[in-house]
Coordinates of C-alpha atoms (C1' of nucleotides) in Angstrom, one line a residue:
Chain A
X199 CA -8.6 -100.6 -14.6
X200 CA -5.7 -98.1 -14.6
X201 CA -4.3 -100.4 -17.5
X202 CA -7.0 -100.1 -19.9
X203 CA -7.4 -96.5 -19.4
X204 CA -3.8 -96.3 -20.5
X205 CA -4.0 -98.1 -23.7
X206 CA -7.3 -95.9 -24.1
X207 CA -5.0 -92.4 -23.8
X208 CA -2.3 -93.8 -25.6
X209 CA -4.7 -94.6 -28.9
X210 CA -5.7 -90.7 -27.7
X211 CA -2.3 -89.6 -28.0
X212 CA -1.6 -91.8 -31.4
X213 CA -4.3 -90.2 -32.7
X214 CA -3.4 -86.7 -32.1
X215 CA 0.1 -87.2 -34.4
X216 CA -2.6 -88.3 -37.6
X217 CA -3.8 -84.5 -37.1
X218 CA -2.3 -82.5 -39.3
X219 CA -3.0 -79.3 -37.7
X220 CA -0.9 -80.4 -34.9
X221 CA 1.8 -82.6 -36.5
X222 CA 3.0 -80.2 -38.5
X223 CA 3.5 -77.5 -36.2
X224 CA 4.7 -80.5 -34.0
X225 CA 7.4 -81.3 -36.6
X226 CA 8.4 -78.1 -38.1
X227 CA 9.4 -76.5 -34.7
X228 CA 7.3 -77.5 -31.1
X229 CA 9.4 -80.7 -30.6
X230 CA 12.4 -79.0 -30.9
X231 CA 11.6 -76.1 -28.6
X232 CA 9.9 -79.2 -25.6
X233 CA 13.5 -81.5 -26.3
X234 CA 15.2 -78.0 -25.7
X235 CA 13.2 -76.7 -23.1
X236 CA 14.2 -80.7 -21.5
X237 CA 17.7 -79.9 -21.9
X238 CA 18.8 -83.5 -21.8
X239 CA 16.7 -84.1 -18.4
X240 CA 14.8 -86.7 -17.5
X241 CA 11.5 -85.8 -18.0
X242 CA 9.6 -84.3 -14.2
X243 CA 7.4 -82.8 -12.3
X244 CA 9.5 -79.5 -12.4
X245 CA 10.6 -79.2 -15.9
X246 CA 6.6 -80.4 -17.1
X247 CA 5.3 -77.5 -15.3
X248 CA 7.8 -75.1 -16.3
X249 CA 6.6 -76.2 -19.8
X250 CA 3.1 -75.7 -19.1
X251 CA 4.5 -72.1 -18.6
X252 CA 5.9 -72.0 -21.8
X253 CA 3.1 -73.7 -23.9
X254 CA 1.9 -69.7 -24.7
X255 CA 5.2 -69.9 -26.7
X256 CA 5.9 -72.4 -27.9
X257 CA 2.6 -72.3 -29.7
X258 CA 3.1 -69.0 -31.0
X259 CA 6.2 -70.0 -32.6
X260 CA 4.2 -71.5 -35.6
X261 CA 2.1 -68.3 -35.6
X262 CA 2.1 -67.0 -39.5
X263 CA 0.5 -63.7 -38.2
X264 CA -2.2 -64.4 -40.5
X265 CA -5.8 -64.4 -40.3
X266 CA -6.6 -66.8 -43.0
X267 CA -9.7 -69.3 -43.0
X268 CA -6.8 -71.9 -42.9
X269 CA -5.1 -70.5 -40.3
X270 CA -7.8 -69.9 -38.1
X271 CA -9.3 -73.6 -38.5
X272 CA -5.4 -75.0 -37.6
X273 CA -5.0 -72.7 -34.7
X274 CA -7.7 -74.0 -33.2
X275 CA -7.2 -77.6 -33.8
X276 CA -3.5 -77.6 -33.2
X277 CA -4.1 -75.4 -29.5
X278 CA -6.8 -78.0 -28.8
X279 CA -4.2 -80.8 -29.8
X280 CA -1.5 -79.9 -28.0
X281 CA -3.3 -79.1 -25.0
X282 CA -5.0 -82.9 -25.2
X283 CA -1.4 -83.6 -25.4
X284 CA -0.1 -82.1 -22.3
X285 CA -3.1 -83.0 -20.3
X286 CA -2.8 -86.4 -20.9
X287 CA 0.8 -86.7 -20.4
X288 CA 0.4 -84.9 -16.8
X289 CA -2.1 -87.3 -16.2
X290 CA -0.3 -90.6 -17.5
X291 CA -1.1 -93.4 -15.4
X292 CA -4.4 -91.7 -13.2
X293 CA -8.1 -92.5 -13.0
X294 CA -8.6 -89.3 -15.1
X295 CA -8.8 -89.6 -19.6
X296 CA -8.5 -86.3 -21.4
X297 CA -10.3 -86.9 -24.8
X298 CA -10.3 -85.0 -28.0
X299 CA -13.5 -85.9 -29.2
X300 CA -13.9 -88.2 -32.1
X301 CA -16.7 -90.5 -32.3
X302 CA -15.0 -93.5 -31.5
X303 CA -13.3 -92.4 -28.6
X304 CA -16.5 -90.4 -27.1
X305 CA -18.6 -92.2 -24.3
X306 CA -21.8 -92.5 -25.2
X307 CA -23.0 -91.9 -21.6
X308 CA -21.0 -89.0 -21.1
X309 CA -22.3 -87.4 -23.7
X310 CA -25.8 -87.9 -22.9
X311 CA -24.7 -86.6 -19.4
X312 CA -23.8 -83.2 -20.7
X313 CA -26.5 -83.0 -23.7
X314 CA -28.4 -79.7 -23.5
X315 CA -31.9 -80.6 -25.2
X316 CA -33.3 -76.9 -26.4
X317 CA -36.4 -78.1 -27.6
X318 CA -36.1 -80.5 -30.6
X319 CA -32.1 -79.1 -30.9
X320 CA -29.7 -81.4 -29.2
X321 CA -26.5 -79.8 -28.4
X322 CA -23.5 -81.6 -26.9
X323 CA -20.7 -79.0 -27.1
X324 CA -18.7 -81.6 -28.7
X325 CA -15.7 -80.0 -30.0
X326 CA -14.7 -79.2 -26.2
X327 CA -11.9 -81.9 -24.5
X328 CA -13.7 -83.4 -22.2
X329 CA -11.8 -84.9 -18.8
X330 CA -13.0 -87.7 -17.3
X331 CA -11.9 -89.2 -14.2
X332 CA -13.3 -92.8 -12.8
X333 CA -13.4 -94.0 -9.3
X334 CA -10.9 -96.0 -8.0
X335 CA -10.5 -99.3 -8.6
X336 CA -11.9 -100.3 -5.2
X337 CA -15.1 -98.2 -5.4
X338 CA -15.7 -100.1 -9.1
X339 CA -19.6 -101.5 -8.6
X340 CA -20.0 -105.1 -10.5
X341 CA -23.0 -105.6 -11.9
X342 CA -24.9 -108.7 -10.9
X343 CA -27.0 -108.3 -14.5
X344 CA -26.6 -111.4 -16.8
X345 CA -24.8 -110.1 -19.2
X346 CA -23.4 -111.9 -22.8
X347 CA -20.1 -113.2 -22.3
X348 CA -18.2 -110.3 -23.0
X349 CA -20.0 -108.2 -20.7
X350 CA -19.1 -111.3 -17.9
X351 CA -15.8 -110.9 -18.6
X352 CA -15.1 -107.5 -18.5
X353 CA -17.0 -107.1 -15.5
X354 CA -14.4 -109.1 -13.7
X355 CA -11.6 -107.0 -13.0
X356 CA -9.2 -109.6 -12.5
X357 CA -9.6 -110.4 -16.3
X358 CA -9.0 -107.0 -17.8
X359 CA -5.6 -107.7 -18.3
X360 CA -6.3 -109.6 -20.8
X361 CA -8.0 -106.6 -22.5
X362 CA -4.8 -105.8 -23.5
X363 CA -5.3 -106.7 -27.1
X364 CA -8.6 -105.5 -27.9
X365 CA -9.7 -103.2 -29.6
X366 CA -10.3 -99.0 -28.9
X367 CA -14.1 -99.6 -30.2
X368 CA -14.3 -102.3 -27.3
X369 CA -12.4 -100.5 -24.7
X370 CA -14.6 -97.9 -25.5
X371 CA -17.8 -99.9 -25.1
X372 CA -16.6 -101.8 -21.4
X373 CA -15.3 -98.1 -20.3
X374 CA -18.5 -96.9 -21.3
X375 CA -20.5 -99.7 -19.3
X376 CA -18.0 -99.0 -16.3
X377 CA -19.4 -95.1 -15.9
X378 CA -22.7 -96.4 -16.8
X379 CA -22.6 -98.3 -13.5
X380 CA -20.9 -95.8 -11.6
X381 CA -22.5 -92.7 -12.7
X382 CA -22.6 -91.1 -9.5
X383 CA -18.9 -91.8 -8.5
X384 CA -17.6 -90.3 -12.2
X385 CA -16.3 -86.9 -12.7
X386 CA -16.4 -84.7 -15.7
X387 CA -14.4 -81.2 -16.3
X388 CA -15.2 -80.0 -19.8
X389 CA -12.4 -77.4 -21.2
X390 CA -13.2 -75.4 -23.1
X391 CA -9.9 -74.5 -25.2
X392 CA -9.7 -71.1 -27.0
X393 CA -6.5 -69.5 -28.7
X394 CA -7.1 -66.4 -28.0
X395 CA -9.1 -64.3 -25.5
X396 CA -11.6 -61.7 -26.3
X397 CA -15.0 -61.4 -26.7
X398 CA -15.3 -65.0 -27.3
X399 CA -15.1 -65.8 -23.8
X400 CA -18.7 -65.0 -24.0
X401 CA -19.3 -69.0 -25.3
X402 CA -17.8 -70.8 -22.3
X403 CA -19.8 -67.7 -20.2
X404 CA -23.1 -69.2 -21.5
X405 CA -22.0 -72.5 -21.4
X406 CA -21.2 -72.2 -17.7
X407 CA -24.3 -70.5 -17.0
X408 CA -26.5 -73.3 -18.8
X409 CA -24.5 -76.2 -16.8
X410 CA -24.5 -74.6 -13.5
X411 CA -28.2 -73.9 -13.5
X412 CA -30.8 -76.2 -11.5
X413 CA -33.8 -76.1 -13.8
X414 CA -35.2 -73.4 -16.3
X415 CA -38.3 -72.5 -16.3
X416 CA -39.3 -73.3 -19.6
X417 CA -39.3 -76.9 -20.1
X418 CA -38.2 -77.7 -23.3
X419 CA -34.7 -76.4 -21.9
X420 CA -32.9 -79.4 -20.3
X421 CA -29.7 -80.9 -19.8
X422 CA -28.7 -84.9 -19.8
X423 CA -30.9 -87.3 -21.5
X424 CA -31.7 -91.0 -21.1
X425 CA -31.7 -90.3 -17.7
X426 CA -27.9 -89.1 -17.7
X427 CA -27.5 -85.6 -15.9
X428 CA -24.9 -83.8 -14.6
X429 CA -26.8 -83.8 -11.3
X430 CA -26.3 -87.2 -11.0
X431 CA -22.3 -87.7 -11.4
X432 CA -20.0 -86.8 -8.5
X433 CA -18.5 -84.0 -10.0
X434 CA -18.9 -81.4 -12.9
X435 CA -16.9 -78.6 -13.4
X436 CA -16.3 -76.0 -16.8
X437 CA -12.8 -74.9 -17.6
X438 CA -11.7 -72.4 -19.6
X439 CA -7.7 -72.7 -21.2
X440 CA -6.3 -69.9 -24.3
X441 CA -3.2 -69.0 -25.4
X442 CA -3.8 -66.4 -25.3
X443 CA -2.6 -64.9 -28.6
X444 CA -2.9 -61.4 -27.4
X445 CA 0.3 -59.8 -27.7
X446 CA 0.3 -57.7 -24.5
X447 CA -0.7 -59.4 -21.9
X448 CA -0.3 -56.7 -19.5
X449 CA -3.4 -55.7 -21.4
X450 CA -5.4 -58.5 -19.5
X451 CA -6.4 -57.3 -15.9
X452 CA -8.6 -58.6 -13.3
X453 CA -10.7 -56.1 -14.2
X454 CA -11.1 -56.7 -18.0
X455 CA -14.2 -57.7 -20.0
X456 CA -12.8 -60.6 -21.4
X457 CA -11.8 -61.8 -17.4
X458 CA -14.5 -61.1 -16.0
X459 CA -16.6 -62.9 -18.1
X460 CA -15.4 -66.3 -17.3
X461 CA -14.2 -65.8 -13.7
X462 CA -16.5 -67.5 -12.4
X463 CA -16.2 -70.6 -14.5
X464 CA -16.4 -74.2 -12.4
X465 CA -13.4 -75.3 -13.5
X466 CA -11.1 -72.0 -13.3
X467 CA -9.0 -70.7 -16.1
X468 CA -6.2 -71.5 -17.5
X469 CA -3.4 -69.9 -19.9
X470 CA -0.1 -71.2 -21.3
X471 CA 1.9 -68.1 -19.3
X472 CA 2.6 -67.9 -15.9
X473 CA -0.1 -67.7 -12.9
X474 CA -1.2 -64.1 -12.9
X475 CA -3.4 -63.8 -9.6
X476 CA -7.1 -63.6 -10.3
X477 CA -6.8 -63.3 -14.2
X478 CA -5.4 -67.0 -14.8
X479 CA -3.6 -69.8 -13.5
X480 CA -0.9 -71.4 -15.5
X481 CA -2.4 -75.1 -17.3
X482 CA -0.1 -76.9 -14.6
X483 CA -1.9 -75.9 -11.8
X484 CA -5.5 -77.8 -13.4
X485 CA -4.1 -80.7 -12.1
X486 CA -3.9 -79.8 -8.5
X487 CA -7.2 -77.8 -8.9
X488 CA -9.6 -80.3 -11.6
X489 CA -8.1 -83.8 -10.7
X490 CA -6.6 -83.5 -7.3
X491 CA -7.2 -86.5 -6.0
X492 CA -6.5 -88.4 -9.2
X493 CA -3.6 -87.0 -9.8
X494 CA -1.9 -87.0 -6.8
X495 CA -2.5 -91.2 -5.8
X496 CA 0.7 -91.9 -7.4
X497 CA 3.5 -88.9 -7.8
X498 CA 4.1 -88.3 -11.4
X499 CA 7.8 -88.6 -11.2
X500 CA 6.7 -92.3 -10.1
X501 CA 4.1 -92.3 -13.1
X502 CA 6.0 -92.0 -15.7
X503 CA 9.1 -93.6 -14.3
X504 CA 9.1 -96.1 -17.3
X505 CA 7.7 -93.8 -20.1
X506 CA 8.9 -93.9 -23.2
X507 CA 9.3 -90.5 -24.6
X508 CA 8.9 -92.1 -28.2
X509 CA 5.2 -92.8 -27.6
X510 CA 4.2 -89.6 -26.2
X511 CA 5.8 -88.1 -29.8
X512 CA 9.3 -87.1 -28.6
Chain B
dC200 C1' -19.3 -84.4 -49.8
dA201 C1' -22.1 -82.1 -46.1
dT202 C1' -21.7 -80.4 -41.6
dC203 C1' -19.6 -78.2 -37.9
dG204 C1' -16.4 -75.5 -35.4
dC205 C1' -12.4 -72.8 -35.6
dC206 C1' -10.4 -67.0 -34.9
dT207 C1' -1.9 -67.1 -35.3
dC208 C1' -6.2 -59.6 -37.1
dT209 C1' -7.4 -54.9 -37.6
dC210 C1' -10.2 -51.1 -37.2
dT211 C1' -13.7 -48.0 -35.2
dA212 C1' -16.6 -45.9 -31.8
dC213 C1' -16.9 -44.3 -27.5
dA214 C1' -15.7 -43.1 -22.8
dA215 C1' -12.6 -41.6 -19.5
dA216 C1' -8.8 -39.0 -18.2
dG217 C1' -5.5 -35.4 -18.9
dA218 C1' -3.9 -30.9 -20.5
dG219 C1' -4.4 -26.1 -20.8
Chain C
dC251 C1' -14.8 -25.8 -19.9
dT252 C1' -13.0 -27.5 -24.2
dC253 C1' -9.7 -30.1 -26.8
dT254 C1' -6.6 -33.9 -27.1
dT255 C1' -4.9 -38.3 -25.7
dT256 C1' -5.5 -42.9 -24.1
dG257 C1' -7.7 -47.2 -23.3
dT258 C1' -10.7 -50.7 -24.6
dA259 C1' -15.1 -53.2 -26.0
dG260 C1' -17.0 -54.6 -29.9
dA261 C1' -17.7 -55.2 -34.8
dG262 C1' -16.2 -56.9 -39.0
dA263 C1' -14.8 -60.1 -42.5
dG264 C1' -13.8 -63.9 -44.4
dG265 C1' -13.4 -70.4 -46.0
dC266 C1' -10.6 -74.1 -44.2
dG267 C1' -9.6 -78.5 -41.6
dA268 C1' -11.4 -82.6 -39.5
dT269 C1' -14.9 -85.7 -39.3
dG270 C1' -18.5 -89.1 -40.4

DNA sequence: CATCGCCTCTCTACAAAGAG
DNA sequence: CTCTTTGTAGAGAGGCGATG
């Protein structure tokens, strides 16, 4: 199980390096500053927190100070990158995927979990990361269908290491089957990642409103389709993680619009500075809050013990 | 090649506080 | 009580990048 998931994030993280938004800035300057911010260390669990404190810079060191349509389109994609990025290297060798959407790597069921249906309009907030976290291997259900012989095999957990060569479209499809099976043991934080913070935090507002309601009164408002719900998983939470590219942050209080407005977001919120009590926690501490139990089975000094730094693009 | 989602700024209006 | 200063919410404007 944990295997496969593996080869599933690393195809995430390959993937993120064919983006040019975030390879570039990767390239022309964030590598440097993450090697120099590793100072010849090993890689831990001290100095990857400290750089989740210093993601707010390091991102802003490609910052142009321009307000272009190009720039605005790459800011997004590269904060959304790098975060995937980060995420998934804090969470190397867990139960819990961070994925960028993209069709092949979405799960089909996932999606139809968070689909809001507003009358004929379906809307799955795809361009959202979207972390989901499986049960143990233990708590895996078979199924006892009859299934074609694929389906047979990949049921069978003692075979899935020899899922090692397929293919992501196939991964895709048993991981799929897996949550399909399990719904109500899955978990799913969707975050929501914004470069700066203003009065845009009024989208993940609404979207935390619509998630965290029970019903609407009118009835052509829904969420999850095909019988996939949120209601029916084990866990679903809305985060929120920006830059944030205001300059001043002193400017952000616990008592500002833009706060406020997502305070009281499922998931929490995030920034790439340090914690500053009840306006935002630094990224590092989603892990402890989102994916606790995930995160903490194995220590992630003894995760990544045998990581090579060349596949996670350093 | 159509669709979708992105905001690496800047300015103004208004309210509240401060000065006298 | 009126004028000035300060703080901040909100509006405005304007195509590109990634995907399928």
């Amino acid at each position: 199980m944990i295997k496969l998931i593996e080869i599933y994030r690393k195809e995430i993280i390959k993937y993120l390096f064919e983006i040019k938004s975030f390879s570039q800035s990767w390239e022309n300057s964030w590598k440097k500053e993450i090697l120099t911010l590793l100072n010849n260390e090993e890689l831990n669990e001290v100095n990857f927190f400290k750089l989740g404190e210093n993601l707010r810079r390091i991102f802003l060191l490609t910052s142009s100070g321009d307000r272009g349509q190009g720039e605005v389109s790459s800011a997004g994609t590269g904060w959304e990158s790098l975060l995937a990025w980060y995420l998934n290297l804090g969470l190397i060798g867990t139960r819990t995927i961070v994925i960028k959407p993209k069709k092949k790597f979405n799960f089909d069921t996932i999606q139809k979990t968070i689909t809001v249906n507003y009358g004929n309009f379906i809307s799955n907030s795809e361009s959202d990361l979207i972390a989901v976290t499986f049960p143990p291997k233990k708590d895996i259900a078979y199924s006892v269908e009859k299934l074609e012989e694929y389906e047979n095999k990949v049921f069978s957990i003692d075979l899935l290491e020899e899922l090692d060569a397929y293919s992501v479209d196939k991964i895709n499809l048993f991981l799929n089957k897996i949550i399909e099976n399990n719904i109500s043991k899955i978990e799913v934080n969707v975050i929501q990642c914004k470069t700066n913070w203003n009065d845009n935090a009024q989208i993940p507002m609404g979207w935390d409103i619509i998630y965290s309601s029970t019903g609407f009164t009118k009835d052509n408002i829904k969420i999850g389709r095909d019988g996939f719900s949120i209601h029916k998983i084990k866990d679903f939470r809305y985060s929120f993680i920006t830059v944030p590219t205001q300059k001043n942050l002193d400017k952000i209080k616990e008592t500002s619009t833009q706060v406020l407005r997502v305070n009281k977001l499922s998931g929490g919120i995030f920034w790439g500075e340090k914690t500053k009590l009840n306006v935002a926690k630094n990224i590092n501490e989603i892990f402890n809050d989102n994916f606790h139990e995930s995160y903490n089975e194995i220590k992630f000094n003894e995760r990544i013990k045998n990581l090579d730094l060349k596949e996670i693009g350093l």
